[in-house]
XYZ file of C-alpha atoms in Angstrom:
370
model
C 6.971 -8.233 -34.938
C 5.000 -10.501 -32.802
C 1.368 -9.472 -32.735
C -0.663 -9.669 -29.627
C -3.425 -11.071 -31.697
C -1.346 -14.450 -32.402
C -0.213 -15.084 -28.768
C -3.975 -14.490 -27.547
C -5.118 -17.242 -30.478
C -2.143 -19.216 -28.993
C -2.402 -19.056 -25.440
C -5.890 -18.416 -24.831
C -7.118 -22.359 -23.876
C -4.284 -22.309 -21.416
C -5.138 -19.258 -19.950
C -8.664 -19.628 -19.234
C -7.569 -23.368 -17.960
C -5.470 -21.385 -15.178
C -6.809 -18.646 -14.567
C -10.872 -19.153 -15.015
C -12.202 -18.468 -11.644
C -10.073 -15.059 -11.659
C -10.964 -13.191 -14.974
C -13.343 -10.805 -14.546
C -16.181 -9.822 -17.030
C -13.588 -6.832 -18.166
C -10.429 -9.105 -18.840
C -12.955 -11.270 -21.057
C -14.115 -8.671 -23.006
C -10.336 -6.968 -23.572
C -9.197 -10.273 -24.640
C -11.940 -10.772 -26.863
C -11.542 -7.228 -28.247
C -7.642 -7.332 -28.733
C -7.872 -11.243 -30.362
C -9.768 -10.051 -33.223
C -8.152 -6.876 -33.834
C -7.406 -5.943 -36.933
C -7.864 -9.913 -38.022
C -9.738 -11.520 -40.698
C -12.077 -11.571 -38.216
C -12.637 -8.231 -37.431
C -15.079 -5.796 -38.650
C -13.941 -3.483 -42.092
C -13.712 -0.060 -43.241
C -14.471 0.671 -46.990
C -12.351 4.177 -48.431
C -12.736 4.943 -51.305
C -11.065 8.175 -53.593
C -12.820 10.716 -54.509
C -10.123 11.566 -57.227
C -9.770 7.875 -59.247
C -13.213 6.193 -57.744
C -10.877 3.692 -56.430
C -11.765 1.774 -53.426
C -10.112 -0.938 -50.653
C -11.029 -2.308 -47.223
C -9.111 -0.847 -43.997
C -9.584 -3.530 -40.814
C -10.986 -1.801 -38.085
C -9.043 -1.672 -34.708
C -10.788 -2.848 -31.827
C -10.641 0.157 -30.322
C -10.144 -1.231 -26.469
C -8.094 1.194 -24.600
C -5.662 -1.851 -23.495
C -5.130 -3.064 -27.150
C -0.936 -1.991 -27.550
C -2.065 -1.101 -31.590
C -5.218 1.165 -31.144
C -5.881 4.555 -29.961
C -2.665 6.354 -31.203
C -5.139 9.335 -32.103
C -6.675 9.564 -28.558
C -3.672 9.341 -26.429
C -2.478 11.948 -29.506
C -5.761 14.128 -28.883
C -5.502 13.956 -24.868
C -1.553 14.981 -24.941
C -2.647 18.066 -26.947
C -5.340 19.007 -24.667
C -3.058 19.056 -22.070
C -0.053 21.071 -23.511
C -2.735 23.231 -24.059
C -3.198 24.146 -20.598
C 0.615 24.502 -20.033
C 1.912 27.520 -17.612
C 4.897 29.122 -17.362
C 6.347 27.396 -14.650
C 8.722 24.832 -13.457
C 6.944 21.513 -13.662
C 7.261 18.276 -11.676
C 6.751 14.548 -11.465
C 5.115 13.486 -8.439
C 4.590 9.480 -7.824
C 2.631 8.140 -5.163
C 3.394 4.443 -4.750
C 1.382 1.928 -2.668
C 2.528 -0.442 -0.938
C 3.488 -4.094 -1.174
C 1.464 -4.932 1.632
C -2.072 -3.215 0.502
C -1.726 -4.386 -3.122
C -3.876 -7.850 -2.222
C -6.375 -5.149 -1.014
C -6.094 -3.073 -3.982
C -6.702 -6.055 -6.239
C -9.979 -7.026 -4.732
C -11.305 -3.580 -4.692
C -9.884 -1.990 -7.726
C -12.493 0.707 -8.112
C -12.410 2.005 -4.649
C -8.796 1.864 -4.020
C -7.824 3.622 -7.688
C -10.126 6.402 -6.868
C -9.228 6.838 -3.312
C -5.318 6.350 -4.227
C -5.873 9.466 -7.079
C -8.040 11.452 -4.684
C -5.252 11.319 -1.891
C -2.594 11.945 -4.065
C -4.394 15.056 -5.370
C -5.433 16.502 -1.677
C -1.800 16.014 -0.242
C -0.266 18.375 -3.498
C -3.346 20.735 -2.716
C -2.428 20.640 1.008
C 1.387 20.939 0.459
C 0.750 24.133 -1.967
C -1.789 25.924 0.669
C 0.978 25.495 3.180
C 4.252 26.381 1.242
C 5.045 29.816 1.774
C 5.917 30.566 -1.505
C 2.989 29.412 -3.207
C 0.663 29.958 -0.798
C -2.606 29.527 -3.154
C -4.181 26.771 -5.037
C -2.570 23.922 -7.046
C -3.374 22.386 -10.463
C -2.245 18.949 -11.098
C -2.828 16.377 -13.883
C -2.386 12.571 -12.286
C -2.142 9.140 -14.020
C -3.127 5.725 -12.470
C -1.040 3.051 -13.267
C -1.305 -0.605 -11.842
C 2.406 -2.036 -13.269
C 6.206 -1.958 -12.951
C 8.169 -2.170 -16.084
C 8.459 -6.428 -15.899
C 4.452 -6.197 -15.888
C 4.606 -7.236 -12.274
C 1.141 -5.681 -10.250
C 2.676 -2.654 -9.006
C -0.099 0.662 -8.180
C 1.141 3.923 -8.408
C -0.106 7.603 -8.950
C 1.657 9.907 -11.390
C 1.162 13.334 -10.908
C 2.176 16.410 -12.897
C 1.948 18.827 -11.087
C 3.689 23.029 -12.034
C 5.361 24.391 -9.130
C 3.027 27.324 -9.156
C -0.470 28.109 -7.626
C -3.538 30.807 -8.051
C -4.888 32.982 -5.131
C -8.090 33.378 -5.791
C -8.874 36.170 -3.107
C -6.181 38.463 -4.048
C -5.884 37.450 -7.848
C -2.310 36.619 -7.402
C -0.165 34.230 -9.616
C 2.852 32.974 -7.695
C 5.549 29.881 -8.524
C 8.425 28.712 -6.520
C 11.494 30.622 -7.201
C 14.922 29.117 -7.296
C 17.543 29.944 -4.379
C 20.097 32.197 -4.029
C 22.385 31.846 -6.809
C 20.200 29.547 -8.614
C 17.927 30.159 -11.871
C 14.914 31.604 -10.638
C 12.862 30.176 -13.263
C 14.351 26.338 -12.503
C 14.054 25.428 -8.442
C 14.493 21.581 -8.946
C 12.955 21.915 -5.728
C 9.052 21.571 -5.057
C 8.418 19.771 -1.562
C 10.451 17.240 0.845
C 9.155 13.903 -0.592
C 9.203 12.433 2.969
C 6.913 14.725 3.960
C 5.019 13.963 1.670
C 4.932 10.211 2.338
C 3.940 10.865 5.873
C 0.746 12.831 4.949
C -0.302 10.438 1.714
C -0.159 7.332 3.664
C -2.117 9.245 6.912
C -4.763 10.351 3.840
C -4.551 6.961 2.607
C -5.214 5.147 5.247
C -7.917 7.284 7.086
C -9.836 7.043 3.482
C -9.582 2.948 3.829
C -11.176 3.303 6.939
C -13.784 5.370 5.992
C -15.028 3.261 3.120
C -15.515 0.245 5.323
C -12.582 -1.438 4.332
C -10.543 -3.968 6.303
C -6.641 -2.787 6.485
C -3.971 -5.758 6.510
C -2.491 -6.459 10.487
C 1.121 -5.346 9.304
C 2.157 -1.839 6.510
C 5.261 -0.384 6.627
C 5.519 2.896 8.330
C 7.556 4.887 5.822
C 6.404 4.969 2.298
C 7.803 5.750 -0.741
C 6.907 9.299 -2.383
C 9.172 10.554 -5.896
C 9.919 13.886 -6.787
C 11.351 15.205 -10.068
C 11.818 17.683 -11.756
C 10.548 17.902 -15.440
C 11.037 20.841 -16.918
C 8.421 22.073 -18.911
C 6.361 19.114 -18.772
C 6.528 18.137 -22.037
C 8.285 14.545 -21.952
C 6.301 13.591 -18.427
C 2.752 14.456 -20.370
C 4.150 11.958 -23.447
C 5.119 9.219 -21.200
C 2.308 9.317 -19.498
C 0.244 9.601 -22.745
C 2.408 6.158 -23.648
C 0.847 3.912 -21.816
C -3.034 5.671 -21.122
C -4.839 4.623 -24.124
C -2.550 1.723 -25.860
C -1.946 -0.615 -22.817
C 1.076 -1.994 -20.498
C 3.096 -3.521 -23.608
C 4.261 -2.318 -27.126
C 4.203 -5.212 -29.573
C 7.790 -4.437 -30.698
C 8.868 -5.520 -27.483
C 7.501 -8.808 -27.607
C 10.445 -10.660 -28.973
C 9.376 -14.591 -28.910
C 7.147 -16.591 -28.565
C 7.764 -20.399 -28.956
C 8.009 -23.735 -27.350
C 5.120 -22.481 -24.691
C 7.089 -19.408 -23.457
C 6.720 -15.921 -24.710
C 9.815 -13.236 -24.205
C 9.760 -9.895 -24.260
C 11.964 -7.102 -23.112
C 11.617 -3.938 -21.014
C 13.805 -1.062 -19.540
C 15.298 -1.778 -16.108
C 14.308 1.358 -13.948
C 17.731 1.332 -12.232
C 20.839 0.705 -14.598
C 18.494 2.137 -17.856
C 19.338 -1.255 -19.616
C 17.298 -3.167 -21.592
C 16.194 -6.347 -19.754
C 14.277 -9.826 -21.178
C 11.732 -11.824 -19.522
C 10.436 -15.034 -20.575
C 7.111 -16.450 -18.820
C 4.707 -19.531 -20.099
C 2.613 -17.884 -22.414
C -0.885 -17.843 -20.136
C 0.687 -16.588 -17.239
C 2.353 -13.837 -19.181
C -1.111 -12.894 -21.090
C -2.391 -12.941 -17.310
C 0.242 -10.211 -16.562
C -0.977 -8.300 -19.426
C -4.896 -8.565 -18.325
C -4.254 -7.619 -14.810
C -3.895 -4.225 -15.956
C -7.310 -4.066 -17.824
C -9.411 -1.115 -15.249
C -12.722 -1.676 -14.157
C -15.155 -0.901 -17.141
C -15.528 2.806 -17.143
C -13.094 3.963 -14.672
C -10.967 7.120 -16.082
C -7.046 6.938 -15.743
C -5.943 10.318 -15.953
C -7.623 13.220 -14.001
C -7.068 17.234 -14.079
C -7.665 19.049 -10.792
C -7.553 22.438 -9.751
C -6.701 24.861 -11.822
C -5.685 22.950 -14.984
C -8.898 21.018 -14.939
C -11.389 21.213 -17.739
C -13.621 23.740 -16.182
C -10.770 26.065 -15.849
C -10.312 26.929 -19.348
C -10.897 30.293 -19.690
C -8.639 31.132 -16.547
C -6.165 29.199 -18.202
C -6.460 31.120 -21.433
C -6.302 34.629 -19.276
C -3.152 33.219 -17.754
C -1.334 32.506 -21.077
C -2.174 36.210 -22.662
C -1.263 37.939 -19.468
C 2.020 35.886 -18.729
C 2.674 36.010 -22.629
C 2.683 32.344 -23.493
C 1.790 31.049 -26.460
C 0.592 27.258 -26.121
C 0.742 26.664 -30.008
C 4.855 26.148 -29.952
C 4.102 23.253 -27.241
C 1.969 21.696 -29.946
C 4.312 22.486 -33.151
C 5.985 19.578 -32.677
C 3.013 16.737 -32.288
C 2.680 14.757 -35.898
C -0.962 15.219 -37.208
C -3.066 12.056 -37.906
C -1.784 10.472 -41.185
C -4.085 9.968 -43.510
C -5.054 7.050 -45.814
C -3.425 7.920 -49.296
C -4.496 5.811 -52.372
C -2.411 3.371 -53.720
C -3.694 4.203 -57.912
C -3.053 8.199 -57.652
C -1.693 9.120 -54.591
C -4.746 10.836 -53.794
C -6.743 11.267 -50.048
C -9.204 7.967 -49.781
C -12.227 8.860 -46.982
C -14.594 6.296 -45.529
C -17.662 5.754 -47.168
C -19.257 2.607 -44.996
C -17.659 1.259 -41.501
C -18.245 -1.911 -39.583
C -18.377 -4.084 -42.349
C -18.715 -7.786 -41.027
C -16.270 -10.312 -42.260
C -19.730 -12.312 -43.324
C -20.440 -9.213 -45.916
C -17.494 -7.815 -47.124
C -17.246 -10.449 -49.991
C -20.903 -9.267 -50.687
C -19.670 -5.441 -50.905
C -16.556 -6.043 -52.642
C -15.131 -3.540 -55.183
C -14.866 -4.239 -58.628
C -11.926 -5.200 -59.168
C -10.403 -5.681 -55.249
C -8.978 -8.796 -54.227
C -10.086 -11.368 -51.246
């Protein structure tokens, strides 16, 4: 396996020979971050067990939320949180994709556009559930930004989960979408016309461009593109999601070469399912992977309505009355491994963290080699 590490160390003078008037202060500090992770350079961990007094160093990750190694536990601990809140309903994938032709804009105001792209997507659900005649009530959604297509390529989008069911507040109703005539009533593969909701997204969109001062581009298509699917239960949407939130745009598995100035790796074509290569000079392809670094601070995912935080105890009413139990969703989630020693097969905890490289020869073990 190719670390990300090594092409960083390799490619980084040619990247910042390209592309130095366009890296922001956040691309420097995630390629710092990710260049020393889990290096000789980076800071140590000592563990020690507390059943043979045995002791070792564990590297540190970096802990950036676009390193493709770190933060398995948090995109673990954020997936559990939300199959927490599951409901017994049908649930959908909703993806709200912008345009070609505003992307340029998008790029030069990332913070604005992200947040006004999640906030749109979120009021045309809430607006499509008030008006359906089934539902009739309000929505809860969780949504996802993510900035790139499968080849890496800059490519916004919203992803929205989103149950097909809704809460009326005034008459203390719970209502979901039930399947037609014939059909399951528990699975409608059916939550709204996606050109609908195209039409009202990009009128939302738009209007919220205009609002915040912004410039629009002379020429944007009329029709846009909106995705429905069905999801079942939710499950698999929430872990693909969860995929890419805390561990970046690329696996390190998938980077398959990287020689001769090039770097290759492969991805999943979204139409024919097969696996695909690409092979880019190795700046411009670590360029690809920075592009996706957010602005410092900005949050990904979101929870509205009624399956956001502050909901919690509704949510918990919901479960007992509608007789779910959200523990089975979670049965099947691996716990966090923990370190084992290597002398007695006994559980090693951390004594000291953030151990420079400078002084871990001065706090070695007895016995532990450099």
């Amino acid at each position: 396996m190719i670390l990300l590490s090594t092409v960083i160390e390799t490619f980084e003078a040619d990247l910042l020979g390209h592309y130095q008037d366009s890296l922001l202060p956040s691309h420097r500090q995630a390629l710092a971050a990710m260049k020393h992770c889990r290096t000789s350079q980076s800071p140590v961990m000592l563990a020690k067990c507390d059943d043979c007094d045995s002791q070792r160093f564990v590297p540190h990750s970096c802990g950036h939320r676009n390193c493709p190694h770190c933060q398995s536990h948090e995109s673990q601990q954020w997936l559990e949180r939300q199959l927490q809140r599951q409901v017994p309903a049908e649930y959908f994938l909703v993806t709200f994709t912008l345009p070609k032709e505003l992307r340029a804009l998008a790029w030069q105001q990332q913070r604005t556009l992200y947040s006004l792209m999640t906030r749109c997507s979120w009021e045309t659900l809430k607006t499509f559930t008030q008006n359906d005649p089934q539902l009739k009530g309000n929505a809860g959604a969780i949504t996802v930004l993510h900035t790139h297509s499968r080849r890496l390529d800059y490519h916004p989008h919203v992803h929205c989960v989103i149950p097909a069911a809704a809460i009326d507040t005034e008459k203390r109703l719970w209502r979901t979408k039930r399947g037609k005539k014939g059909q399951d009533k528990k699975q409608t593969g059916y939550l709204f016309n996606h050109k609908a909701l195209a039409k009202v997204f990009r009128a939302k969109l738009l209007e919220a461009i205009t609002q915040a001062g912004l410039d629009l581009p002379h020429r944007y298509p009329e029709k846009w593109v909106v995705d429905v699917k069905s999801v079942g239960s939710g499950d698999k949407a929430l872990v693909y999601l969860g995929r890419y939130l805390y561990k970046g745009v690329i696996q390190e598995k998938d980077i398959v070469a990287c020689r001769d100035g090039q770097v290759t790796f492969r991805y999943q074509d979204s139409k024919t399912r097969q696996m695909r290569t690409r092979t880019l000079p190795g700046a411009q392809f670590l360029w690809l992977i920075l592009r996706h670094v957010l602005p410092k601070g900005f949050r990904r995912a979101r929870n509205f309505g009624f399956l956001h935080p502050n909901s919690k105890r509704l949510i918990g009413l919901l479960q007992y009355l509608l007789g779910l139990n959200p523990n089975r969703a979670l049965a099947w989630l691996r716990k966090r491994p923990v370190l084992t020693c290597a002398c007695c097969g006994g559980e090693m905890r951390i004594v000291k963290t953030r151990i420079l490289p400078i002084l871990r020869s001065q706090t070695m073990p007895a016995g532990q080699p450099g």
